[in-house]
Every structure is written in C-alpha cells, then in structure tokens.
Amino acid sequence: MSHPRGPLAQLRRGHEELVLGLLRKHGPLSRGELGKLCQLSRTTLYDILAGLVAGGAVVAAGPQDAPRGRGRPAETLTLNPEAGQAIGIDFARRAVHVAAVNLAHEIVGSASEPHDADLPWEQRVDLAERLIGSLNDGGLRLGALSAIGAGVVGPVGWPEPEDDPEPEDDPEPDEPAHPVQPLLRERFGAPVLLDNNTRLAALGEAIWGAAAGDRDVLYLRLSHGVGGGLVVGGALHRGAYGLSGEFGHITVDPDGAPCDCGGTGCLETVASIRAVLDAYRAAGGRADDVPELVKAIRAGDGTALTLLEGVGGTIGGVLAAVCNAIGPSVIVVGGELAETGPALIEPVERALRAQVMPVSRHRVSLRRATLGEAAGALGGIALVLHESPLLSRYPAGPDLAPDLLEDIKRRQP
Ligand SMILES: [Zn+2]
C-alpha cells in the first residue's frame, strides 16, 4: 500500500482496507467469494487485488496453472503472513524497542537494543530500522505497512492555541511535532502516530498485559525516568497538552534534590534508576546497574534492602494519593527497577494500603507489569490499529497472536 494523499488515493485505500478486512475475518477467499462479500465491481476488485498482490500484502494460492474446466478449484487469496501492517517503536531514554504485527494482527516479533543517552535522532532511527529488519528472521515485508506508532520521552502535545495559525480550521490535531516524526516518515514512507512512550506502555499493559480487561488502570514505570499512564473508564487519558501521567514529578520532598523538570524533590529524584543507584553507593553499596543491585538484594544485602524499603514507601505514598484522586481497580508497576521484586514491591504495597482511603484498601490490586520492555512498542501498535491518537473509548484490543504474547511475557524476569 502506498500513501499518496487526495480523494482518489483515499478511496483506493478504503477499498484496500475493505478487502484486507474481509481476508482477516474470513481467511482465504476466492475472487468470486471476495466479490460477493465486498460488493465492488469486478474491474475495481481485480485492480485492487492486483495492487495488493504486487505490494506483497496478499498472496495468491491455488492451481493457477491447472487446466481450465469444470470442477477446477478456484485460486484463493490470503493475507501474506510476512507482510507487516503496523510497527510500534519505543524511543526510550537509553534504548530503542520495536515490535510489529502482520496483516492478520499477529505479533511477528519484538526486539530491543540499548544505546547512549545522547545518541542523535538520525542514529536512533537507524537503530530502529535495523531492529525492524531483524524481525521475523529478517523476513518482514513492509510493502503493506499502514502506519508507525512511536513513543518518545516527555510530553507529546500539539501546538498551543497561540502557536497554531488556523486553530478553527484544524480542530483535530493529529501530528504532534517532534524531530523523530519526519525522520520516520521519510525512512519508512508511512504515516507516524506519536505519543509519550510511557503512556503507550500503559496502553500496552492495559490491552495485552497485567491489566488486560480492566477499565481503570494506573501504570507506573520506574526506569531512567519515572512516569506513568492512566486508563480511565476504558479510555487512555492524555490530558491537556499530553501531560497526563507525570507521576514522577509529584513532589515528595520540598527540600529535596533539583529535578530535570525544573522542580525540586520530585518522586523521580528518589525513585529513578540513577537516584536509587546513587543513594545505594552513597550508603556504601556497590552496584553500577540494576542487575548488580538485584544481585545484591538476592544476596541479602542489608544496605540495599533498607534503601528499597524507604524508596518503596515513598512510591506507595504517591500511588495512594493518585489512587484517591482517580479510583483505579489496578495499579501496574513496570520498568527496570521493578525487577528488584518483593524488596521494592512489598514496601510499595504496605505504604499504599496504609495511606490509601480505607474503603479502597482491599479494592485496588497491585501488579507487576508483564510485557516488559516491549510494552511501549506494543502500545504504539495499538495506537495504529485503532487509528486514533487519542484512543478515546477504544474497545477490546485486536486479536494478537497469544503464543507470541506468551513468549514475550516468558522472557521477562
Ligand atoms: Zn520533576
């Protein structure tokens, strides 16, 4: 599928989507069966099919070369399992994570690679392209790519009213500005939907992960940054200017350390990876990264356990306050620091239960995230498949391949 603009191109695109939707729903169909179901003229249908076959979205199977005659089985058309329909990319602070789904909405794979925090955007896009090229053992075809859903760090909004030259003419902003957006569009030749990467992780967990099926979800990610996302009443909450879910910048110590956001004593200054490792080393511990910290905890290191008890208590207090404000049924905790396990999660839970309004105490379920580092990329795919940057009132997620989803979950520690 190509992506030219204009009414005719849009009409063609609509016909392509119609045919692909029928093949997704019914499985392999003959041209005759497709013709009855789609109600397009024979000429139009054959033209659309020729384009889809040429682009690699659809493959023909059957006795094309068999002699003509009565009883000859008809050639059938089917979705190409190697054709990617949507790509999700999570541009985290120090890593790129990618995932893709094919035209049947099955996950064809996910991949990740860490990088330095100051890697330029061009090279991050290079890295994303290389990771996408490795999916499906390098067999993923992008001729039928419908769009890319990409997550980036920080708030992703659209121009403020005074910066928008024609706000009345364009009340549906759908392309927030970010340097990575034109780079991706140029590299992959497909539209790019952009959102905050942590919010996309919340979306992924709420559709396919730890909070699948829940309609009111608070997601907290403890990583190089601390952030989160909210699903309220079955819809991802974006907030004005895309600023919803910045739990990492709730003040926990007015006399605390300065924060990257410009504030002071934010949760991020005590509960990010760097903050925790710095505090551990200041207390005499030795760990350069989270896996080393996890090792120390497993060895029963008292300094590490005491530190995480305090950090967990602070996190639990923030969660209790947010809980009282929005009333979630599920809290999901993800990010690398969650890999410290019960040493962190148990004090989080104790503080949460102690400080949340008593009536909520046993109604909120606290869970570890299950999609791991793929969550944000999967959320990007969800953004594409539902074709709404806001995803307000998104229904149950599309039918992703359960086996691959299980595989992704199994690979998490
Ligand atoms: Zn802050």
mmCIF file of C-alpha atoms and ligand atoms in Angstrom:
data_model
loop_
_atom_site.group_PDB
_atom_site.id
_atom_site.type_symbol
_atom_site.label_atom_id
_atom_site.label_comp_id
_atom_site.label_asym_id
_atom_site.label_seq_id
_atom_site.Cartn_x
_atom_site.Cartn_y
_atom_site.Cartn_z
ATOM 1 C CA MET A 1 0.000 0.000 0.000
ATOM 2 C CA SER A 2 1.278 3.445 -0.818
ATOM 3 C CA HIS A 3 0.462 6.653 0.987
ATOM 4 C CA PRO A 4 -0.361 9.375 -1.536
ATOM 5 C CA ARG A 5 -2.898 11.966 -0.448
ATOM 6 C CA GLY A 6 -6.029 13.094 -2.276
ATOM 7 C CA PRO A 7 -9.607 11.819 -2.576
ATOM 8 C CA LEU A 8 -8.896 9.141 -5.207
ATOM 9 C CA ALA A 9 -5.993 7.763 -3.228
ATOM 10 C CA GLN A 10 -8.178 7.744 -0.132
ATOM 11 C CA LEU A 11 -10.917 5.887 -1.978
ATOM 12 C CA ARG A 12 -8.416 3.293 -3.159
ATOM 13 C CA ARG A 13 -7.042 2.995 0.363
ATOM 14 C CA GLY A 14 -10.598 2.435 1.640
ATOM 15 C CA HIS A 15 -11.109 -0.358 -0.900
ATOM 16 C CA GLU A 16 -7.793 -1.938 0.098
ATOM 17 C CA GLU A 17 -8.781 -1.826 3.776
ATOM 18 C CA LEU A 18 -12.146 -3.383 2.917
ATOM 19 C CA VAL A 19 -10.542 -6.302 1.079
ATOM 20 C CA LEU A 20 -7.871 -6.812 3.759
ATOM 21 C CA GLY A 21 -10.557 -6.708 6.469
ATOM 22 C CA LEU A 22 -12.554 -9.436 4.695
ATOM 23 C CA LEU A 23 -9.496 -11.656 4.337
ATOM 24 C CA ARG A 24 -8.667 -11.071 8.018
ATOM 25 C CA LYS A 25 -12.197 -12.025 9.050
ATOM 26 C CA HIS A 26 -12.892 -14.927 6.721
ATOM 27 C CA GLY A 27 -9.450 -16.343 5.937
ATOM 28 C CA PRO A 28 -8.553 -17.389 2.377
ATOM 29 C CA LEU A 29 -11.208 -16.477 -0.211
ATOM 30 C CA SER A 30 -11.560 -16.888 -3.951
ATOM 31 C CA ARG A 31 -12.021 -13.825 -6.156
ATOM 32 C CA GLY A 32 -15.674 -14.792 -6.592
ATOM 33 C CA GLU A 33 -16.262 -15.042 -2.855
ATOM 34 C CA LEU A 34 -14.491 -11.729 -2.277
ATOM 35 C CA GLY A 35 -16.609 -10.121 -4.999
ATOM 36 C CA LYS A 36 -19.847 -11.208 -3.299
ATOM 37 C CA LEU A 37 -18.686 -10.003 0.120
ATOM 38 C CA CYS A 38 -17.192 -6.644 -0.861
ATOM 39 C CA GLN A 39 -19.774 -5.538 -3.448
ATOM 40 C CA LEU A 40 -17.122 -3.783 -5.527
ATOM 41 C CA SER A 41 -17.325 -4.000 -9.297
ATOM 42 C CA ARG A 42 -15.296 -6.843 -10.812
ATOM 43 C CA THR A 43 -12.938 -4.378 -12.510
ATOM 44 C CA THR A 44 -12.340 -2.406 -9.310
ATOM 45 C CA LEU A 45 -11.840 -5.539 -7.219
ATOM 46 C CA TYR A 46 -9.359 -7.050 -9.668
ATOM 47 C CA ASP A 47 -7.455 -3.777 -9.826
ATOM 48 C CA ILE A 48 -7.307 -3.524 -6.007
ATOM 49 C CA LEU A 49 -6.215 -7.162 -5.726
ATOM 50 C CA ALA A 50 -3.507 -6.710 -8.338
ATOM 51 C CA GLY A 51 -2.114 -3.808 -6.285
ATOM 52 C CA LEU A 52 -2.255 -5.764 -3.029
ATOM 53 C CA VAL A 53 -0.532 -8.793 -4.576
ATOM 54 C CA ALA A 54 2.134 -6.604 -6.187
ATOM 55 C CA GLY A 55 2.747 -4.844 -2.833
ATOM 56 C CA GLY A 56 3.125 -8.175 -1.045
ATOM 57 C CA ALA A 57 0.086 -7.701 1.218
ATOM 58 C CA VAL A 58 -1.863 -10.554 -0.350
ATOM 59 C CA VAL A 59 -0.659 -13.820 -1.809
ATOM 60 C CA ALA A 60 -2.483 -15.995 -4.305
ATOM 61 C CA ALA A 61 -2.509 -19.734 -3.703
ATOM 62 C CA GLY A 62 -4.052 -22.414 -5.840
ATOM 63 C CA PRO A 63 -3.953 -24.080 -9.183
ATOM 64 C CA GLN A 64 -3.217 -21.098 -11.397
ATOM 65 C CA ASP A 65 -1.618 -23.373 -13.964
ATOM 66 C CA ALA A 66 -4.169 -26.188 -13.769
ATOM 67 C CA PRO A 67 -6.167 -26.797 -16.939
ATOM 68 C CA ARG A 68 -9.411 -24.883 -17.164
ATOM 69 C CA GLY A 69 -12.580 -26.859 -16.830
ATOM 70 C CA ARG A 70 -15.433 -27.810 -14.617
ATOM 71 C CA GLY A 71 -14.572 -28.677 -11.062
ATOM 72 C CA ARG A 72 -11.259 -26.856 -11.243
ATOM 73 C CA PRO A 73 -10.692 -25.500 -7.709
ATOM 74 C CA ALA A 74 -10.558 -21.691 -7.664
ATOM 75 C CA GLU A 75 -7.393 -19.838 -6.819
ATOM 76 C CA THR A 76 -7.631 -18.386 -3.323
ATOM 77 C CA LEU A 77 -6.242 -15.166 -1.950
ATOM 78 C CA THR A 78 -4.867 -14.882 1.530
ATOM 79 C CA LEU A 79 -3.091 -12.340 3.734
ATOM 80 C CA ASN A 80 0.667 -12.595 3.476
ATOM 81 C CA PRO A 81 1.833 -13.594 6.987
ATOM 82 C CA GLU A 82 5.180 -11.894 6.289
ATOM 83 C CA ALA A 83 3.626 -8.512 5.493
ATOM 84 C CA GLY A 84 3.781 -6.070 8.384
ATOM 85 C CA GLN A 85 0.757 -3.869 8.885
ATOM 86 C CA ALA A 86 1.871 -1.847 11.878
ATOM 87 C CA ILE A 87 5.160 -1.111 13.593
ATOM 88 C CA GLY A 88 5.490 0.114 17.164
ATOM 89 C CA ILE A 89 8.684 1.848 18.304
ATOM 90 C CA ASP A 90 9.536 2.957 21.824
ATOM 91 C CA PHE A 91 12.311 5.541 21.784
ATOM 92 C CA ALA A 92 13.227 5.303 25.475
ATOM 93 C CA ARG A 93 15.992 7.396 27.049
ATOM 94 C CA ARG A 94 18.697 4.806 26.551
ATOM 95 C CA ALA A 95 17.200 2.126 24.315
ATOM 96 C CA VAL A 96 15.081 1.515 21.251
ATOM 97 C CA HIS A 97 12.376 -1.147 21.424
ATOM 98 C CA VAL A 98 10.413 -2.287 18.359
ATOM 99 C CA ALA A 99 7.539 -4.670 17.645
ATOM 100 C CA ALA A 100 5.442 -5.390 14.573
ATOM 101 C CA VAL A 101 2.141 -7.016 13.685
ATOM 102 C CA ASN A 102 1.221 -8.571 10.365
ATOM 103 C CA LEU A 103 -1.985 -8.061 8.420
ATOM 104 C CA ALA A 104 -3.722 -10.746 10.487
ATOM 105 C CA HIS A 105 -2.859 -8.619 13.572
ATOM 106 C CA GLU A 106 -0.487 -11.288 14.869
ATOM 107 C CA ILE A 107 2.711 -10.092 16.581
ATOM 108 C CA VAL A 108 5.567 -11.108 14.303
ATOM 109 C CA GLY A 109 8.218 -10.254 16.863
ATOM 110 C CA SER A 110 9.867 -7.684 19.117
ATOM 111 C CA ALA A 111 13.462 -6.549 19.605
ATOM 112 C CA SER A 112 15.438 -4.085 21.721
ATOM 113 C CA GLU A 113 18.876 -2.544 21.895
ATOM 114 C CA PRO A 114 20.383 -0.150 24.435
ATOM 115 C CA HIS A 115 22.272 2.997 23.391
ATOM 116 C CA ASP A 116 23.905 6.058 24.944
ATOM 117 C CA ALA A 117 21.518 8.716 26.229
ATOM 118 C CA ASP A 118 22.877 11.356 23.822
ATOM 119 C CA LEU A 119 22.574 9.335 20.598
ATOM 120 C CA PRO A 120 21.283 11.668 17.828
ATOM 121 C CA TRP A 121 17.804 11.070 16.394
ATOM 122 C CA GLU A 122 19.079 10.030 12.953
ATOM 123 C CA GLN A 123 21.062 7.213 14.558
ATOM 124 C CA ARG A 124 18.166 6.170 16.763
ATOM 125 C CA VAL A 125 16.075 5.828 13.620
ATOM 126 C CA ASP A 126 18.926 3.819 12.008
ATOM 127 C CA LEU A 127 18.866 1.534 15.043
ATOM 128 C CA ALA A 128 15.069 1.173 14.871
ATOM 129 C CA GLU A 129 15.271 0.325 11.171
ATOM 130 C CA ARG A 130 17.927 -2.322 11.818
ATOM 131 C CA LEU A 131 15.884 -3.877 14.669
ATOM 132 C CA ILE A 132 12.746 -3.939 12.498
ATOM 133 C CA GLY A 133 14.790 -5.570 9.751
ATOM 134 C CA SER A 134 15.708 -8.355 12.182
ATOM 135 C CA LEU A 135 12.086 -9.243 12.991
ATOM 136 C CA ASN A 136 10.610 -12.462 11.669
ATOM 137 C CA ASP A 137 14.180 -13.667 10.967
ATOM 138 C CA GLY A 138 14.599 -10.772 8.548
ATOM 139 C CA GLY A 139 11.531 -11.845 6.543
ATOM 140 C CA LEU A 140 9.199 -8.994 7.450
ATOM 141 C CA ARG A 141 7.920 -7.176 4.348
ATOM 142 C CA LEU A 142 6.876 -3.549 4.686
ATOM 143 C CA GLY A 143 5.020 -3.048 1.380
ATOM 144 C CA ALA A 144 1.674 -3.134 3.199
ATOM 145 C CA LEU A 145 2.694 -1.010 6.173
ATOM 146 C CA SER A 146 -0.258 1.100 7.262
ATOM 147 C CA ALA A 147 1.478 3.298 9.867
ATOM 148 C CA ILE A 148 4.054 3.515 12.636
ATOM 149 C CA GLY A 149 3.119 4.188 16.258
ATOM 150 C CA ALA A 150 6.094 5.725 18.032
ATOM 151 C CA GLY A 151 6.613 6.663 21.651
ATOM 152 C CA VAL A 152 9.081 9.311 22.838
ATOM 153 C CA VAL A 153 10.155 10.564 26.253
ATOM 154 C CA GLY A 154 8.353 13.582 27.654
ATOM 155 C CA PRO A 155 5.051 15.222 26.920
ATOM 156 C CA VAL A 156 3.885 14.994 23.326
ATOM 157 C CA GLY A 157 1.312 17.586 22.556
ATOM 158 C CA TRP A 158 0.408 19.756 19.670
ATOM 159 C CA PRO A 159 0.935 23.483 19.188
ATOM 160 C CA GLU A 160 -0.584 25.655 21.855
ATOM 161 C CA PRO A 161 -3.522 27.717 20.553
ATOM 162 C CA GLU A 162 -1.458 30.895 20.059
ATOM 163 C CA ASP A 163 1.125 28.980 18.008
ATOM 164 C CA ASP A 164 -1.465 27.380 15.774
ATOM 165 C CA PRO A 165 -2.070 29.602 12.738
ATOM 166 C CA GLU A 166 -5.510 28.196 11.917
ATOM 167 C CA PRO A 167 -6.933 26.598 15.030
ATOM 168 C CA GLU A 168 -10.533 26.903 13.793
ATOM 169 C CA ASP A 169 -9.794 25.087 10.535
ATOM 170 C CA ASP A 170 -7.978 22.211 12.151
ATOM 171 C CA PRO A 171 -9.689 21.255 15.376
ATOM 172 C CA GLU A 172 -8.381 17.664 15.200
ATOM 173 C CA PRO A 173 -4.640 17.903 15.639
ATOM 174 C CA ASP A 174 -3.160 14.557 14.708
ATOM 175 C CA GLU A 175 0.511 15.210 14.107
ATOM 176 C CA PRO A 176 2.323 16.498 17.167
ATOM 177 C CA ALA A 177 5.650 17.991 16.241
ATOM 178 C CA HIS A 178 8.786 16.064 17.175
ATOM 179 C CA PRO A 179 12.095 15.715 15.330
ATOM 180 C CA VAL A 180 11.718 11.941 15.014
ATOM 181 C CA GLN A 181 8.407 12.136 13.190
ATOM 182 C CA PRO A 182 9.621 13.429 9.800
ATOM 183 C CA LEU A 183 12.672 11.135 10.023
ATOM 184 C CA LEU A 184 10.479 8.066 10.467
ATOM 185 C CA ARG A 185 8.032 9.165 7.785
ATOM 186 C CA GLU A 186 10.854 9.602 5.314
ATOM 187 C CA ARG A 187 12.600 6.334 6.219
ATOM 188 C CA PHE A 188 9.531 4.082 6.131
ATOM 189 C CA GLY A 189 7.228 6.020 3.787
ATOM 190 C CA ALA A 190 4.316 5.638 6.173
ATOM 191 C CA PRO A 191 2.301 7.917 8.462
ATOM 192 C CA VAL A 192 3.661 8.257 12.003
ATOM 193 C CA LEU A 193 1.489 8.464 15.106
ATOM 194 C CA LEU A 194 3.344 9.813 18.105
ATOM 195 C CA ASP A 195 2.713 9.740 21.829
ATOM 196 C CA ASN A 196 4.511 9.671 25.143
ATOM 197 C CA ASN A 197 6.313 6.328 25.364
ATOM 198 C CA THR A 198 5.321 5.627 28.959
ATOM 199 C CA ARG A 199 1.682 6.294 28.180
ATOM 200 C CA LEU A 200 1.959 3.844 25.286
ATOM 201 C CA ALA A 201 3.415 1.284 27.712
ATOM 202 C CA ALA A 202 0.382 1.862 29.928
ATOM 203 C CA LEU A 203 -1.826 1.288 26.896
ATOM 204 C CA GLY A 204 0.020 -1.931 26.029
ATOM 205 C CA GLU A 205 -0.301 -3.271 29.580
ATOM 206 C CA ALA A 206 -3.985 -2.276 29.676
ATOM 207 C CA ILE A 207 -4.749 -4.072 26.406
ATOM 208 C CA TRP A 208 -2.497 -7.157 26.484
ATOM 209 C CA GLY A 209 -0.559 -7.165 29.740
ATOM 210 C CA ALA A 210 -1.018 -7.072 33.509
ATOM 211 C CA ALA A 211 -4.224 -5.017 33.381
ATOM 212 C CA ALA A 212 -5.832 -6.631 30.317
ATOM 213 C CA GLY A 213 -9.588 -6.167 30.515
ATOM 214 C CA ASP A 214 -9.504 -3.587 33.329
ATOM 215 C CA ARG A 215 -11.092 -0.226 32.631
ATOM 216 C CA ASP A 216 -9.472 1.907 35.326
ATOM 217 C CA VAL A 217 -5.737 1.446 35.469
ATOM 218 C CA LEU A 218 -2.817 3.346 36.975
ATOM 219 C CA TYR A 219 0.508 2.406 35.369
ATOM 220 C CA LEU A 220 3.820 3.475 36.929
ATOM 221 C CA ARG A 221 7.176 2.943 35.197
ATOM 222 C CA LEU A 222 10.350 3.073 37.304
ATOM 223 C CA SER A 223 13.167 3.448 34.824
ATOM 224 C CA HIS A 224 15.791 6.092 33.956
ATOM 225 C CA GLY A 225 12.819 8.406 34.317
ATOM 226 C CA VAL A 226 9.726 7.881 36.425
ATOM 227 C CA GLY A 227 6.428 8.254 34.628
ATOM 228 C CA GLY A 228 3.126 6.622 34.070
ATOM 229 C CA GLY A 229 -0.168 6.460 32.306
ATOM 230 C CA LEU A 230 -3.831 6.362 33.168
ATOM 231 C CA VAL A 231 -6.685 4.432 31.660
ATOM 232 C CA VAL A 232 -9.920 5.958 32.897
ATOM 233 C CA GLY A 233 -13.301 4.485 32.080
ATOM 234 C CA GLY A 234 -11.785 2.302 29.359
ATOM 235 C CA ALA A 235 -10.014 5.137 27.573
ATOM 236 C CA LEU A 236 -6.397 6.179 27.643
ATOM 237 C CA HIS A 237 -6.234 9.573 29.344
ATOM 238 C CA ARG A 238 -3.985 12.058 27.610
ATOM 239 C CA GLY A 239 -4.681 15.272 29.460
ATOM 240 C CA ALA A 240 -4.344 18.802 28.195
ATOM 241 C CA TYR A 241 -1.124 19.124 26.127
ATOM 242 C CA GLY A 242 -0.418 15.421 26.616
ATOM 243 C CA LEU A 243 0.641 15.986 30.208
ATOM 244 C CA SER A 244 -1.316 13.223 31.924
ATOM 245 C CA GLY A 245 0.520 10.584 33.967
ATOM 246 C CA GLU A 246 3.606 12.536 35.052
ATOM 247 C CA PHE A 247 3.636 10.842 38.462
ATOM 248 C CA GLY A 248 7.423 11.104 38.541
ATOM 249 C CA HIS A 249 7.134 14.839 39.066
ATOM 250 C CA ILE A 250 4.903 14.789 42.104
ATOM 251 C CA THR A 251 6.851 16.441 44.929
ATOM 252 C CA VAL A 252 7.808 14.028 47.697
ATOM 253 C CA ASP A 253 10.371 16.252 49.460
ATOM 254 C CA PRO A 254 10.089 20.045 49.106
ATOM 255 C CA ASP A 255 13.660 20.336 50.426
ATOM 256 C CA GLY A 256 14.943 17.570 48.154
ATOM 257 C CA ALA A 257 17.191 17.454 45.124
ATOM 258 C CA PRO A 258 16.609 19.515 41.976
ATOM 259 C CA CYS A 259 14.827 17.584 39.225
ATOM 260 C CA ASP A 260 15.382 17.611 35.451
ATOM 261 C CA CYS A 261 11.858 19.024 35.049
ATOM 262 C CA GLY A 262 12.847 22.208 36.879
ATOM 263 C CA GLY A 263 11.068 21.224 40.082
ATOM 264 C CA THR A 264 12.502 20.174 43.438
ATOM 265 C CA GLY A 265 12.234 16.883 45.296
ATOM 266 C CA CYS A 266 10.102 15.109 42.683
ATOM 267 C CA LEU A 267 9.478 11.344 43.002
ATOM 268 C CA GLU A 268 11.927 10.916 40.100
ATOM 269 C CA THR A 269 14.741 12.353 42.269
ATOM 270 C CA VAL A 270 14.406 9.391 44.653
ATOM 271 C CA ALA A 271 12.916 6.579 42.564
ATOM 272 C CA SER A 272 14.684 6.687 39.170
ATOM 273 C CA ILE A 273 17.425 4.171 38.384
ATOM 274 C CA ARG A 274 20.128 6.807 38.786
ATOM 275 C CA ALA A 275 18.669 8.120 42.058
ATOM 276 C CA VAL A 276 18.469 4.641 43.583
ATOM 277 C CA LEU A 277 21.963 3.602 42.452
ATOM 278 C CA ASP A 278 23.454 6.924 43.664
ATOM 279 C CA ALA A 279 21.782 6.524 47.053
ATOM 280 C CA TYR A 280 22.971 2.921 47.290
ATOM 281 C CA ARG A 281 26.573 3.872 46.549
ATOM 282 C CA ALA A 282 26.389 6.844 48.945
ATOM 283 C CA ALA A 283 25.353 4.361 51.643
ATOM 284 C CA GLY A 284 28.395 2.214 50.911
ATOM 285 C CA GLY A 285 26.900 -0.245 48.417
ATOM 286 C CA ARG A 286 28.498 -1.280 45.152
ATOM 287 C CA ALA A 287 26.355 -1.509 42.020
ATOM 288 C CA ASP A 288 26.740 0.125 38.626
ATOM 289 C CA ASP A 289 23.418 -1.016 37.223
ATOM 290 C CA VAL A 290 20.096 -2.611 38.123
ATOM 291 C CA PRO A 291 21.214 -6.241 37.560
ATOM 292 C CA GLU A 292 24.040 -5.702 40.080
ATOM 293 C CA LEU A 293 21.593 -4.187 42.541
ATOM 294 C CA VAL A 294 19.294 -7.187 42.053
ATOM 295 C CA LYS A 295 22.257 -9.463 42.751
ATOM 296 C CA ALA A 296 22.994 -7.616 45.992
ATOM 297 C CA ILE A 297 19.356 -7.929 47.054
ATOM 298 C CA ARG A 298 19.312 -11.663 46.331
ATOM 299 C CA ALA A 299 22.436 -11.979 48.455
ATOM 300 C CA GLY A 300 20.542 -10.330 51.321
ATOM 301 C CA ASP A 301 22.498 -7.067 51.304
ATOM 302 C CA GLY A 302 21.068 -5.075 54.241
ATOM 303 C CA THR A 303 22.005 -1.667 52.796
ATOM 304 C CA ALA A 304 20.115 -2.364 49.580
ATOM 305 C CA LEU A 305 17.069 -3.744 51.405
ATOM 306 C CA THR A 306 16.875 -0.756 53.751
ATOM 307 C CA LEU A 307 17.213 1.652 50.841
ATOM 308 C CA LEU A 308 14.447 -0.027 48.817
ATOM 309 C CA GLU A 309 12.216 -0.120 51.905
ATOM 310 C CA GLY A 310 12.426 3.683 52.037
ATOM 311 C CA VAL A 311 12.074 4.230 48.275
ATOM 312 C CA GLY A 312 9.149 1.797 48.153
ATOM 313 C CA GLY A 313 7.437 3.654 50.987
ATOM 314 C CA THR A 314 7.747 6.935 49.108
ATOM 315 C CA ILE A 315 6.398 5.393 45.893
ATOM 316 C CA GLY A 316 3.493 3.801 47.791
ATOM 317 C CA GLY A 317 2.564 7.158 49.287
ATOM 318 C CA VAL A 318 2.381 8.788 45.850
ATOM 319 C CA LEU A 319 0.339 5.869 44.499
ATOM 320 C CA ALA A 320 -2.097 6.171 47.413
ATOM 321 C CA ALA A 321 -2.649 9.864 46.695
ATOM 322 C CA VAL A 322 -3.185 9.276 42.954
ATOM 323 C CA CYS A 323 -5.489 6.352 43.785
ATOM 324 C CA ASN A 324 -7.660 8.578 45.917
ATOM 325 C CA ALA A 325 -7.880 11.024 43.005
ATOM 326 C CA ILE A 326 -8.834 8.633 40.218
ATOM 327 C CA GLY A 327 -10.011 5.366 41.827
ATOM 328 C CA PRO A 328 -8.269 2.690 39.739
ATOM 329 C CA SER A 329 -9.025 -1.004 40.208
ATOM 330 C CA VAL A 330 -5.498 -1.989 39.174
ATOM 331 C CA ILE A 331 -2.054 -0.471 39.676
ATOM 332 C CA VAL A 332 0.673 -1.842 37.402
ATOM 333 C CA VAL A 333 4.330 -1.249 38.274
ATOM 334 C CA GLY A 334 6.838 -1.665 35.448
ATOM 335 C CA GLY A 335 10.314 -0.504 34.434
ATOM 336 C CA GLU A 336 13.737 -1.950 35.227
ATOM 337 C CA LEU A 337 13.577 -1.110 38.940
ATOM 338 C CA ALA A 338 10.528 -3.360 39.328
ATOM 339 C CA GLU A 339 12.972 -6.205 38.633
ATOM 340 C CA THR A 340 14.197 -5.771 42.210
ATOM 341 C CA GLY A 341 10.989 -7.682 43.039
ATOM 342 C CA PRO A 342 9.494 -8.011 46.526
ATOM 343 C CA ALA A 343 12.317 -5.933 48.080
ATOM 344 C CA LEU A 344 10.714 -2.905 46.413
ATOM 345 C CA ILE A 345 7.158 -4.022 45.659
ATOM 346 C CA GLU A 346 6.324 -5.136 49.218
ATOM 347 C CA PRO A 347 7.151 -1.771 50.837
ATOM 348 C CA VAL A 348 5.276 -0.059 47.960
ATOM 349 C CA GLU A 349 2.237 -2.181 48.747
ATOM 350 C CA ARG A 350 2.490 -1.638 52.524
ATOM 351 C CA ALA A 351 2.614 2.153 52.115
ATOM 352 C CA LEU A 352 -0.172 2.094 49.550
ATOM 353 C CA ARG A 353 -2.503 0.061 51.788
ATOM 354 C CA ALA A 354 -1.647 2.200 54.827
ATOM 355 C CA GLN A 355 -2.196 5.546 53.123
ATOM 356 C CA VAL A 356 -4.986 4.991 50.602
ATOM 357 C CA MET A 357 -8.518 5.782 51.743
ATOM 358 C CA PRO A 358 -9.558 2.756 53.870
ATOM 359 C CA VAL A 359 -12.558 1.898 51.673
ATOM 360 C CA SER A 360 -10.142 1.354 48.739
ATOM 361 C CA ARG A 361 -7.610 -0.617 50.757
ATOM 362 C CA HIS A 362 -8.665 -4.054 49.574
ATOM 363 C CA ARG A 363 -10.202 -2.992 46.287
ATOM 364 C CA VAL A 364 -7.027 -1.972 44.498
ATOM 365 C CA SER A 365 -4.881 -4.700 43.006
ATOM 366 C CA LEU A 366 -1.121 -4.007 42.761
ATOM 367 C CA ARG A 367 0.617 -5.982 39.989
ATOM 368 C CA ARG A 368 3.988 -6.206 38.282
ATOM 369 C CA ALA A 369 3.947 -5.354 34.571
ATOM 370 C CA THR A 370 4.070 -8.396 32.286
ATOM 371 C CA LEU A 371 5.065 -7.057 28.850
ATOM 372 C CA GLY A 372 8.494 -5.860 29.979
ATOM 373 C CA GLU A 373 10.446 -3.673 27.582
ATOM 374 C CA ALA A 374 8.066 -4.461 24.685
ATOM 375 C CA ALA A 375 5.118 -2.671 26.350
ATOM 376 C CA GLY A 376 5.707 0.751 24.775
ATOM 377 C CA ALA A 377 6.213 -0.641 21.260
ATOM 378 C CA LEU A 378 3.056 -2.741 21.610
ATOM 379 C CA GLY A 379 1.189 0.367 22.747
ATOM 380 C CA GLY A 380 2.412 2.083 19.577
ATOM 381 C CA ILE A 381 0.930 -0.738 17.528
ATOM 382 C CA ALA A 382 -2.362 -0.352 19.392
ATOM 383 C CA LEU A 383 -2.299 3.326 18.504
ATOM 384 C CA VAL A 384 -2.018 2.439 14.811
ATOM 385 C CA LEU A 385 -4.545 -0.372 14.715
ATOM 386 C CA HIS A 386 -7.221 1.796 16.287
ATOM 387 C CA GLU A 387 -6.300 4.745 14.136
ATOM 388 C CA SER A 388 -6.968 7.335 16.779
ATOM 389 C CA PRO A 389 -4.211 9.287 18.507
ATOM 390 C CA LEU A 390 -6.459 9.795 21.482
ATOM 391 C CA LEU A 391 -7.865 6.260 21.597
ATOM 392 C CA SER A 392 -10.830 7.544 23.495
ATOM 393 C CA ARG A 393 -13.227 4.675 24.112
ATOM 394 C CA TYR A 394 -11.066 2.066 22.496
ATOM 395 C CA PRO A 395 -12.757 -1.342 22.698
ATOM 396 C CA ALA A 396 -11.057 -4.643 23.479
ATOM 397 C CA GLY A 397 -7.683 -4.979 21.772
ATOM 398 C CA PRO A 398 -7.262 -6.649 18.418
ATOM 399 C CA ASP A 399 -6.612 -10.330 18.307
ATOM 400 C CA LEU A 400 -2.855 -10.570 18.620
ATOM 401 C CA ALA A 401 -1.231 -13.983 18.448
ATOM 402 C CA PRO A 402 -1.473 -15.380 22.003
ATOM 403 C CA ASP A 403 1.611 -17.606 21.567
ATOM 404 C CA LEU A 404 3.948 -14.728 20.786
ATOM 405 C CA LEU A 405 2.457 -12.654 23.572
ATOM 406 C CA GLU A 406 3.131 -15.531 25.983
ATOM 407 C CA ASP A 407 6.657 -15.762 24.632
ATOM 408 C CA ILE A 408 7.256 -12.059 25.281
ATOM 409 C CA LYS A 409 5.888 -12.463 28.825
ATOM 410 C CA ARG A 410 8.021 -15.559 29.462
ATOM 411 C CA ARG A 411 11.177 -13.681 28.573
ATOM 412 C CA GLN A 412 10.543 -11.188 31.379
ATOM 413 C CA PRO A 413 12.419 -11.798 34.647
HETATM 414 ZN ZN ZN B 1 10.472 16.682 38.317
#
